[in-house]
Amino acid sequence: MNAKAAGGADSKMHKIQQTIKWIVYTLLIINFVYYIFEDWNRATHTLTSSSTFLDWTSEFATSIDESAWFILLFMLELETYIIDDENWQGWSARIVRGVRVICIVMIAHTIYAFSASTIKMHPTVPVENVSSLCSMIDKDVSYVYNLEYTEVTAATCDSLSTASEFYWVSTDPVVSDLAGLTLERHLLWADLAEAVIWVLVLLAIEIVVRQQDRGITGGALFVSMSRSKFVMYALLLLLGVYWASLGHWIYLWDEIVWIGGFAAIEMNISEWRDDLLEQPKTA
């Protein structure tokens, strides 16, 4: 690990790569703050005094997920770049891998939360005896369309929807028309797909790292895992384009930045592999 380039052009390129890497990490932190505020805004519309702890963690699933991925990225940075091979043993390896297990549990919670939300969103439950949003101004509900939540009040009801039929969105005090409910379902499926794909990316990286830990730098498994990541990155970008087509450009940006973050880890792994390949020649 810790495969630092030496001398001339290689040294300059190495410095450029490291600068870009830390710029990407900084952008990821900025994105994380944005998602905390987004989760909080949604929670103000969906959570009530009777909400359970699991309800709270489900509403902040994105923030929890981002936290876990940040820590995982840092652990991978430690393992693939910062900690030297000779120091990667005993307590340091156990601590890093132990923290990774905790992060994986947090990510598993995100997948559970998205799955549960998708299941709860499936039933189509009409709001009875309502033909206009303005008849719900005293119901303490919010209207959602394309992830934008707005409290239903006398000032907002006329501008939110002209539909005559409305439906409960999951079990939350939130309503939408049929078009809005359908879109929310599609967006939840996209969230779930993204979470699963990122886990597969992590699994592929983990296999490659474990292989290189054992001094293996090739073979069918190694090559297939390396190539599969590019397919998964392409799928993540397609999801980002889908969100951008709905006006959520920040989500496309988020995918690009996170892929950049893992590209930095890929760069570390590549330098580490080059170092392993050179070892027999210098032995």
mmCIF file of C-alpha atoms in Angstrom:
data_model
loop_
_atom_site.group_PDB
_atom_site.id
_atom_site.type_symbol
_atom_site.label_atom_id
_atom_site.label_comp_id
_atom_site.label_asym_id
_atom_site.label_seq_id
_atom_site.Cartn_x
_atom_site.Cartn_y
_atom_site.Cartn_z
ATOM 1 C CA MET A 1 0.000 0.000 0.000
ATOM 2 C CA ASN A 2 1.190 3.617 0.355
ATOM 3 C CA ALA A 3 2.582 3.400 -3.188
ATOM 4 C CA LYS A 4 3.956 6.915 -3.656
ATOM 5 C CA ALA A 5 5.406 7.844 -7.030
ATOM 6 C CA ALA A 6 8.985 8.990 -7.039
ATOM 7 C CA GLY A 7 10.901 11.537 -9.063
ATOM 8 C CA GLY A 8 10.252 13.989 -11.912
ATOM 9 C CA ALA A 9 7.023 13.770 -13.892
ATOM 10 C CA ASP A 10 5.721 10.862 -11.809
ATOM 11 C CA SER A 11 6.101 12.901 -8.623
ATOM 12 C CA LYS A 12 4.311 15.892 -10.165
ATOM 13 C CA MET A 13 1.458 13.717 -11.462
ATOM 14 C CA HIS A 14 1.152 12.109 -8.042
ATOM 15 C CA LYS A 15 0.755 15.533 -6.394
ATOM 16 C CA ILE A 16 -1.899 16.521 -8.932
ATOM 17 C CA GLN A 17 -3.805 13.293 -8.308
ATOM 18 C CA GLN A 18 -3.708 13.805 -4.554
ATOM 19 C CA THR A 19 -4.900 17.406 -4.889
ATOM 20 C CA ILE A 20 -7.831 16.336 -7.056
ATOM 21 C CA LYS A 21 -8.636 13.549 -4.597
ATOM 22 C CA TRP A 22 -8.884 15.898 -1.614
ATOM 23 C CA ILE A 23 -10.938 18.401 -3.603
ATOM 24 C CA VAL A 24 -13.394 15.596 -4.340
ATOM 25 C CA TYR A 25 -13.499 14.599 -0.667
ATOM 26 C CA THR A 26 -14.230 18.223 0.275
ATOM 27 C CA LEU A 27 -17.100 18.385 -2.228
ATOM 28 C CA LEU A 28 -18.528 15.207 -0.711
ATOM 29 C CA ILE A 29 -18.588 16.856 2.720
ATOM 30 C CA ILE A 30 -20.484 19.828 1.271
ATOM 31 C CA ASN A 31 -22.988 17.446 -0.324
ATOM 32 C CA PHE A 32 -23.417 15.686 3.016
ATOM 33 C CA VAL A 33 -24.475 18.928 4.711
ATOM 34 C CA TYR A 34 -27.033 19.505 1.947
ATOM 35 C CA TYR A 35 -28.603 16.081 2.510
ATOM 36 C CA ILE A 36 -28.899 16.661 6.252
ATOM 37 C CA PHE A 37 -30.973 19.790 5.574
ATOM 38 C CA GLU A 38 -33.027 17.958 2.924
ATOM 39 C CA ASP A 39 -33.817 15.081 5.306
ATOM 40 C CA TRP A 40 -34.745 17.532 8.047
ATOM 41 C CA ASN A 41 -37.087 19.431 5.727
ATOM 42 C CA ARG A 42 -38.856 16.222 4.709
ATOM 43 C CA ALA A 43 -39.081 15.056 8.327
ATOM 44 C CA THR A 44 -40.949 18.230 9.327
ATOM 45 C CA HIS A 45 -43.761 17.113 6.985
ATOM 46 C CA THR A 46 -43.758 13.362 7.598
ATOM 47 C CA LEU A 47 -42.966 12.844 11.288
ATOM 48 C CA THR A 48 -45.457 13.361 14.088
ATOM 49 C CA SER A 49 -45.482 13.088 17.864
ATOM 50 C CA SER A 50 -46.419 9.414 17.519
ATOM 51 C CA SER A 51 -43.504 8.574 15.187
ATOM 52 C CA THR A 52 -41.228 5.808 16.429
ATOM 53 C CA PHE A 53 -37.440 5.756 16.582
ATOM 54 C CA LEU A 54 -37.444 3.619 13.430
ATOM 55 C CA ASP A 55 -39.632 6.221 11.728
ATOM 56 C CA TRP A 56 -37.042 8.881 12.573
ATOM 57 C CA THR A 57 -34.105 6.812 11.362
ATOM 58 C CA SER A 58 -36.021 5.971 8.180
ATOM 59 C CA GLU A 59 -36.632 9.630 7.422
ATOM 60 C CA PHE A 60 -32.941 10.372 7.972
ATOM 61 C CA ALA A 61 -31.847 7.258 6.061
ATOM 62 C CA THR A 62 -29.991 9.335 3.471
ATOM 63 C CA SER A 63 -27.981 11.214 6.112
ATOM 64 C CA ILE A 64 -27.169 7.954 7.911
ATOM 65 C CA ASP A 65 -26.216 6.361 4.607
ATOM 66 C CA GLU A 66 -23.970 9.296 3.648
ATOM 67 C CA SER A 67 -22.266 9.135 7.064
ATOM 68 C CA ALA A 68 -21.552 5.435 6.614
ATOM 69 C CA TRP A 69 -20.167 5.925 3.129
ATOM 70 C CA PHE A 70 -17.934 8.768 4.312
ATOM 71 C CA ILE A 71 -16.433 6.584 7.016
ATOM 72 C CA LEU A 72 -16.066 3.676 4.591
ATOM 73 C CA LEU A 73 -14.298 5.922 2.110
ATOM 74 C CA PHE A 74 -11.919 7.047 4.852
ATOM 75 C CA MET A 75 -11.269 3.446 5.922
ATOM 76 C CA LEU A 76 -10.503 2.494 2.318
ATOM 77 C CA GLU A 77 -8.188 5.493 2.074
ATOM 78 C CA LEU A 78 -6.355 4.264 5.160
ATOM 79 C CA GLU A 79 -6.060 0.715 3.869
ATOM 80 C CA THR A 80 -5.156 1.471 0.246
ATOM 81 C CA TYR A 81 -2.934 4.537 0.668
ATOM 82 C CA ILE A 82 -2.095 5.896 4.111
ATOM 83 C CA ILE A 83 -1.096 2.791 6.086
ATOM 84 C CA ASP A 84 2.056 1.020 4.876
ATOM 85 C CA ASP A 85 2.083 -2.732 4.267
ATOM 86 C CA GLU A 86 4.360 -3.368 7.217
ATOM 87 C CA ASN A 87 1.991 -1.483 9.553
ATOM 88 C CA TRP A 88 -1.147 -3.149 8.175
ATOM 89 C CA GLN A 89 -1.434 -5.853 10.764
ATOM 90 C CA GLY A 90 -2.721 -6.548 14.261
ATOM 91 C CA TRP A 91 -4.853 -3.847 15.891
ATOM 92 C CA SER A 92 -4.795 -1.401 12.965
ATOM 93 C CA ALA A 93 -6.304 -3.921 10.539
ATOM 94 C CA ARG A 94 -8.835 -5.127 13.106
ATOM 95 C CA ILE A 95 -9.993 -1.589 13.979
ATOM 96 C CA VAL A 96 -10.366 -0.530 10.333
ATOM 97 C CA ARG A 97 -12.282 -3.667 9.429
ATOM 98 C CA GLY A 98 -14.395 -3.439 12.581
ATOM 99 C CA VAL A 99 -15.423 0.113 11.711
ATOM 100 C CA ARG A 100 -16.234 -1.066 8.198
ATOM 101 C CA VAL A 101 -18.603 -3.688 9.618
ATOM 102 C CA ILE A 102 -20.445 -0.968 11.574
ATOM 103 C CA CYS A 103 -20.722 1.119 8.401
ATOM 104 C CA ILE A 104 -22.095 -1.839 6.474
ATOM 105 C CA VAL A 105 -24.785 -2.239 9.154
ATOM 106 C CA MET A 106 -25.690 1.442 8.701
ATOM 107 C CA ILE A 107 -25.908 0.984 4.934
ATOM 108 C CA ALA A 108 -28.026 -2.146 5.434
ATOM 109 C CA HIS A 109 -30.398 0.034 7.474
ATOM 110 C CA THR A 110 -30.684 2.390 4.502
ATOM 111 C CA ILE A 111 -31.615 -0.449 2.173
ATOM 112 C CA TYR A 112 -34.148 -1.652 4.742
ATOM 113 C CA ALA A 113 -35.597 1.859 5.098
ATOM 114 C CA PHE A 114 -35.912 2.339 1.334
ATOM 115 C CA SER A 115 -37.436 -1.136 0.959
ATOM 116 C CA ALA A 116 -39.945 -0.479 3.736
ATOM 117 C CA SER A 117 -40.854 2.905 2.262
ATOM 118 C CA THR A 118 -41.347 1.345 -1.167
ATOM 119 C CA ILE A 119 -43.632 -1.335 0.279
ATOM 120 C CA LYS A 120 -45.638 1.220 2.301
ATOM 121 C CA MET A 121 -46.014 3.388 -0.800
ATOM 122 C CA HIS A 122 -47.504 0.541 -2.855
ATOM 123 C CA PRO A 123 -51.131 0.597 -1.596
ATOM 124 C CA THR A 124 -53.304 3.196 -3.328
ATOM 125 C CA VAL A 125 -55.400 4.609 -0.492
ATOM 126 C CA PRO A 126 -57.729 7.433 -1.566
ATOM 127 C CA VAL A 127 -58.483 10.387 0.672
ATOM 128 C CA GLU A 128 -62.196 9.955 1.279
ATOM 129 C CA ASN A 129 -64.774 12.712 0.844
ATOM 130 C CA VAL A 130 -62.234 15.095 -0.676
ATOM 131 C CA SER A 131 -62.485 16.597 -4.160
ATOM 132 C CA SER A 132 -60.148 19.551 -3.651
ATOM 133 C CA LEU A 133 -57.019 20.221 -1.658
ATOM 134 C CA CYS A 134 -58.660 23.316 -0.225
ATOM 135 C CA SER A 135 -61.074 21.086 1.687
ATOM 136 C CA MET A 136 -58.058 19.744 3.615
ATOM 137 C CA ILE A 137 -56.656 22.999 4.947
ATOM 138 C CA ASP A 138 -57.656 22.079 8.498
ATOM 139 C CA LYS A 139 -56.324 18.497 8.303
ATOM 140 C CA ASP A 140 -52.679 19.331 9.115
ATOM 141 C CA VAL A 141 -51.359 17.581 6.016
ATOM 142 C CA SER A 142 -48.771 18.321 3.363
ATOM 143 C CA TYR A 143 -48.865 17.842 -0.391
ATOM 144 C CA VAL A 144 -45.921 16.255 -2.183
ATOM 145 C CA TYR A 145 -44.976 16.257 -5.833
ATOM 146 C CA ASN A 146 -41.544 15.365 -7.164
ATOM 147 C CA LEU A 147 -40.081 15.282 -3.623
ATOM 148 C CA GLU A 148 -41.249 18.838 -2.889
ATOM 149 C CA TYR A 149 -43.350 19.019 0.264
ATOM 150 C CA THR A 150 -45.739 21.914 0.847
ATOM 151 C CA GLU A 151 -48.108 22.379 3.755
ATOM 152 C CA VAL A 152 -51.718 22.510 2.603
ATOM 153 C CA THR A 153 -53.078 25.887 3.666
ATOM 154 C CA ALA A 154 -55.619 28.376 2.363
ATOM 155 C CA ALA A 155 -52.757 30.252 0.724
ATOM 156 C CA THR A 156 -51.253 27.231 -1.056
ATOM 157 C CA CYS A 157 -54.058 24.757 -1.795
ATOM 158 C CA ASP A 158 -55.224 26.299 -5.084
ATOM 159 C CA SER A 159 -51.711 26.371 -6.572
ATOM 160 C CA LEU A 160 -50.635 22.837 -5.673
ATOM 161 C CA SER A 161 -52.979 20.644 -7.726
ATOM 162 C CA THR A 162 -56.197 20.953 -9.731
ATOM 163 C CA ALA A 163 -57.009 17.242 -9.395
ATOM 164 C CA SER A 164 -60.274 16.091 -7.856
ATOM 165 C CA GLU A 165 -58.933 12.857 -6.357
ATOM 166 C CA PHE A 166 -56.115 12.555 -3.852
ATOM 167 C CA TYR A 167 -54.267 9.703 -2.183
ATOM 168 C CA TRP A 168 -52.363 9.142 1.025
ATOM 169 C CA VAL A 169 -48.636 8.856 0.463
ATOM 170 C CA SER A 170 -47.509 5.906 2.565
ATOM 171 C CA THR A 171 -48.717 6.189 6.178
ATOM 172 C CA ASP A 172 -47.474 9.753 6.572
ATOM 173 C CA PRO A 173 -49.712 12.830 6.915
ATOM 174 C CA VAL A 174 -48.939 13.553 3.272
ATOM 175 C CA VAL A 175 -51.197 13.479 0.202
ATOM 176 C CA SER A 176 -50.753 13.726 -3.542
ATOM 177 C CA ASP A 177 -52.736 13.290 -6.732
ATOM 178 C CA LEU A 178 -52.332 10.142 -8.834
ATOM 179 C CA ALA A 179 -49.508 11.598 -10.952
ATOM 180 C CA GLY A 180 -47.648 12.695 -7.826
ATOM 181 C CA LEU A 181 -48.115 9.331 -6.094
ATOM 182 C CA THR A 182 -46.858 7.454 -9.165
ATOM 183 C CA LEU A 183 -43.804 9.688 -9.383
ATOM 184 C CA GLU A 184 -43.013 9.219 -5.684
ATOM 185 C CA ARG A 185 -43.106 5.456 -6.216
ATOM 186 C CA HIS A 186 -40.716 5.688 -9.168
ATOM 187 C CA LEU A 187 -38.336 7.873 -7.174
ATOM 188 C CA LEU A 188 -38.343 5.430 -4.272
ATOM 189 C CA TRP A 189 -37.482 2.567 -6.610
ATOM 190 C CA ALA A 190 -34.630 4.673 -7.986
ATOM 191 C CA ASP A 191 -33.366 5.320 -4.433
ATOM 192 C CA LEU A 192 -33.483 1.622 -3.626
ATOM 193 C CA ALA A 193 -31.712 0.672 -6.864
ATOM 194 C CA GLU A 194 -28.978 3.226 -6.189
ATOM 195 C CA ALA A 195 -28.403 1.927 -2.661
ATOM 196 C CA VAL A 196 -28.106 -1.671 -3.879
ATOM 197 C CA ILE A 197 -25.751 -0.751 -6.740
ATOM 198 C CA TRP A 198 -23.418 1.113 -4.388
ATOM 199 C CA VAL A 199 -23.291 -1.940 -2.118
ATOM 200 C CA LEU A 200 -22.303 -4.043 -5.145
ATOM 201 C CA VAL A 201 -19.594 -1.495 -5.958
ATOM 202 C CA LEU A 202 -18.302 -1.793 -2.400
ATOM 203 C CA LEU A 203 -18.352 -5.596 -2.638
ATOM 204 C CA ALA A 204 -16.342 -5.500 -5.872
ATOM 205 C CA ILE A 205 -13.771 -3.139 -4.329
ATOM 206 C CA GLU A 206 -13.581 -5.252 -1.190
ATOM 207 C CA ILE A 207 -12.845 -8.387 -3.240
ATOM 208 C CA VAL A 208 -10.098 -6.593 -5.178
ATOM 209 C CA VAL A 209 -8.559 -5.226 -1.964
ATOM 210 C CA ARG A 210 -8.637 -8.655 -0.300
ATOM 211 C CA GLN A 211 -7.024 -10.170 -3.401
ATOM 212 C CA GLN A 212 -4.220 -7.604 -3.350
ATOM 213 C CA ASP A 213 -3.773 -8.122 0.388
ATOM 214 C CA ARG A 214 -2.816 -11.673 -0.578
ATOM 215 C CA GLY A 215 -0.502 -10.443 -3.335
ATOM 216 C CA ILE A 216 -2.910 -11.384 -6.165
ATOM 217 C CA THR A 217 -2.971 -8.829 -8.985
ATOM 218 C CA GLY A 218 -4.724 -10.787 -11.732
ATOM 219 C CA GLY A 219 -6.950 -13.731 -12.547
ATOM 220 C CA ALA A 220 -10.571 -14.172 -13.646
ATOM 221 C CA LEU A 221 -12.137 -13.030 -10.355
ATOM 222 C CA PHE A 222 -9.865 -9.993 -10.089
ATOM 223 C CA VAL A 223 -10.545 -8.902 -13.680
ATOM 224 C CA SER A 224 -14.312 -9.501 -13.515
ATOM 225 C CA MET A 225 -14.654 -7.472 -10.309
ATOM 226 C CA SER A 226 -12.587 -4.645 -11.761
ATOM 227 C CA ARG A 227 -14.657 -4.512 -14.943
ATOM 228 C CA SER A 228 -18.026 -4.892 -13.213
ATOM 229 C CA LYS A 229 -17.445 -1.639 -11.332
ATOM 230 C CA PHE A 230 -17.473 0.320 -14.590
ATOM 231 C CA VAL A 231 -20.866 -1.143 -15.489
ATOM 232 C CA MET A 232 -22.225 -0.199 -12.056
ATOM 233 C CA TYR A 233 -20.806 3.327 -12.285
ATOM 234 C CA ALA A 234 -22.579 3.684 -15.643
ATOM 235 C CA LEU A 235 -25.877 2.558 -14.064
ATOM 236 C CA LEU A 236 -25.427 5.087 -11.248
ATOM 237 C CA LEU A 237 -24.856 7.854 -13.783
ATOM 238 C CA LEU A 238 -28.027 6.816 -15.628
ATOM 239 C CA LEU A 239 -29.966 7.124 -12.371
ATOM 240 C CA GLY A 240 -28.409 10.553 -11.900
ATOM 241 C CA VAL A 241 -29.546 11.573 -15.388
ATOM 242 C CA TYR A 242 -33.066 10.353 -14.544
ATOM 243 C CA TRP A 243 -33.151 12.531 -11.421
ATOM 244 C CA ALA A 244 -31.732 15.486 -13.362
ATOM 245 C CA SER A 245 -34.495 15.096 -15.979
ATOM 246 C CA LEU A 246 -36.960 15.710 -13.135
ATOM 247 C CA GLY A 247 -35.117 18.835 -12.049
ATOM 248 C CA HIS A 248 -32.993 17.221 -9.315
ATOM 249 C CA TRP A 249 -29.626 18.243 -10.725
ATOM 250 C CA ILE A 250 -28.027 17.991 -7.287
ATOM 251 C CA TYR A 251 -28.540 14.209 -7.359
ATOM 252 C CA LEU A 252 -26.686 13.881 -10.665
ATOM 253 C CA TRP A 253 -23.923 16.052 -9.208
ATOM 254 C CA ASP A 254 -23.883 13.852 -6.117
ATOM 255 C CA GLU A 255 -23.442 10.691 -8.209
ATOM 256 C CA ILE A 256 -20.593 12.283 -10.179
ATOM 257 C CA VAL A 257 -18.798 13.419 -7.020
ATOM 258 C CA TRP A 258 -19.201 10.058 -5.264
ATOM 259 C CA ILE A 259 -17.950 8.224 -8.325
ATOM 260 C CA GLY A 260 -15.032 10.646 -8.232
ATOM 261 C CA GLY A 261 -14.440 9.722 -4.598
ATOM 262 C CA PHE A 262 -14.301 6.033 -5.411
ATOM 263 C CA ALA A 263 -12.189 6.773 -8.480
ATOM 264 C CA ALA A 264 -9.652 8.149 -5.978
ATOM 265 C CA ILE A 265 -9.745 4.807 -4.151
ATOM 266 C CA GLU A 266 -9.349 3.033 -7.500
ATOM 267 C CA MET A 267 -6.277 5.197 -8.101
ATOM 268 C CA ASN A 268 -4.859 4.122 -4.729
ATOM 269 C CA ILE A 269 -5.544 0.474 -5.558
ATOM 270 C CA SER A 270 -3.880 0.856 -8.958
ATOM 271 C CA GLU A 271 -0.743 2.418 -7.416
ATOM 272 C CA TRP A 272 -0.674 -0.312 -4.798
ATOM 273 C CA ARG A 273 -0.987 -2.964 -7.548
ATOM 274 C CA ASP A 274 1.899 -1.372 -9.469
ATOM 275 C CA ASP A 275 3.964 -1.526 -6.299
ATOM 276 C CA LEU A 276 3.129 -5.222 -5.868
ATOM 277 C CA LEU A 277 4.098 -5.950 -9.460
ATOM 278 C CA GLU A 278 7.446 -4.228 -8.988
ATOM 279 C CA GLN A 279 8.358 -6.121 -5.816
ATOM 280 C CA PRO A 280 9.660 -9.324 -7.499
ATOM 281 C CA LYS A 281 11.878 -7.257 -9.761
ATOM 282 C CA THR A 282 13.572 -5.546 -6.820
ATOM 283 C CA ALA A 283 13.795 -8.629 -4.616
#
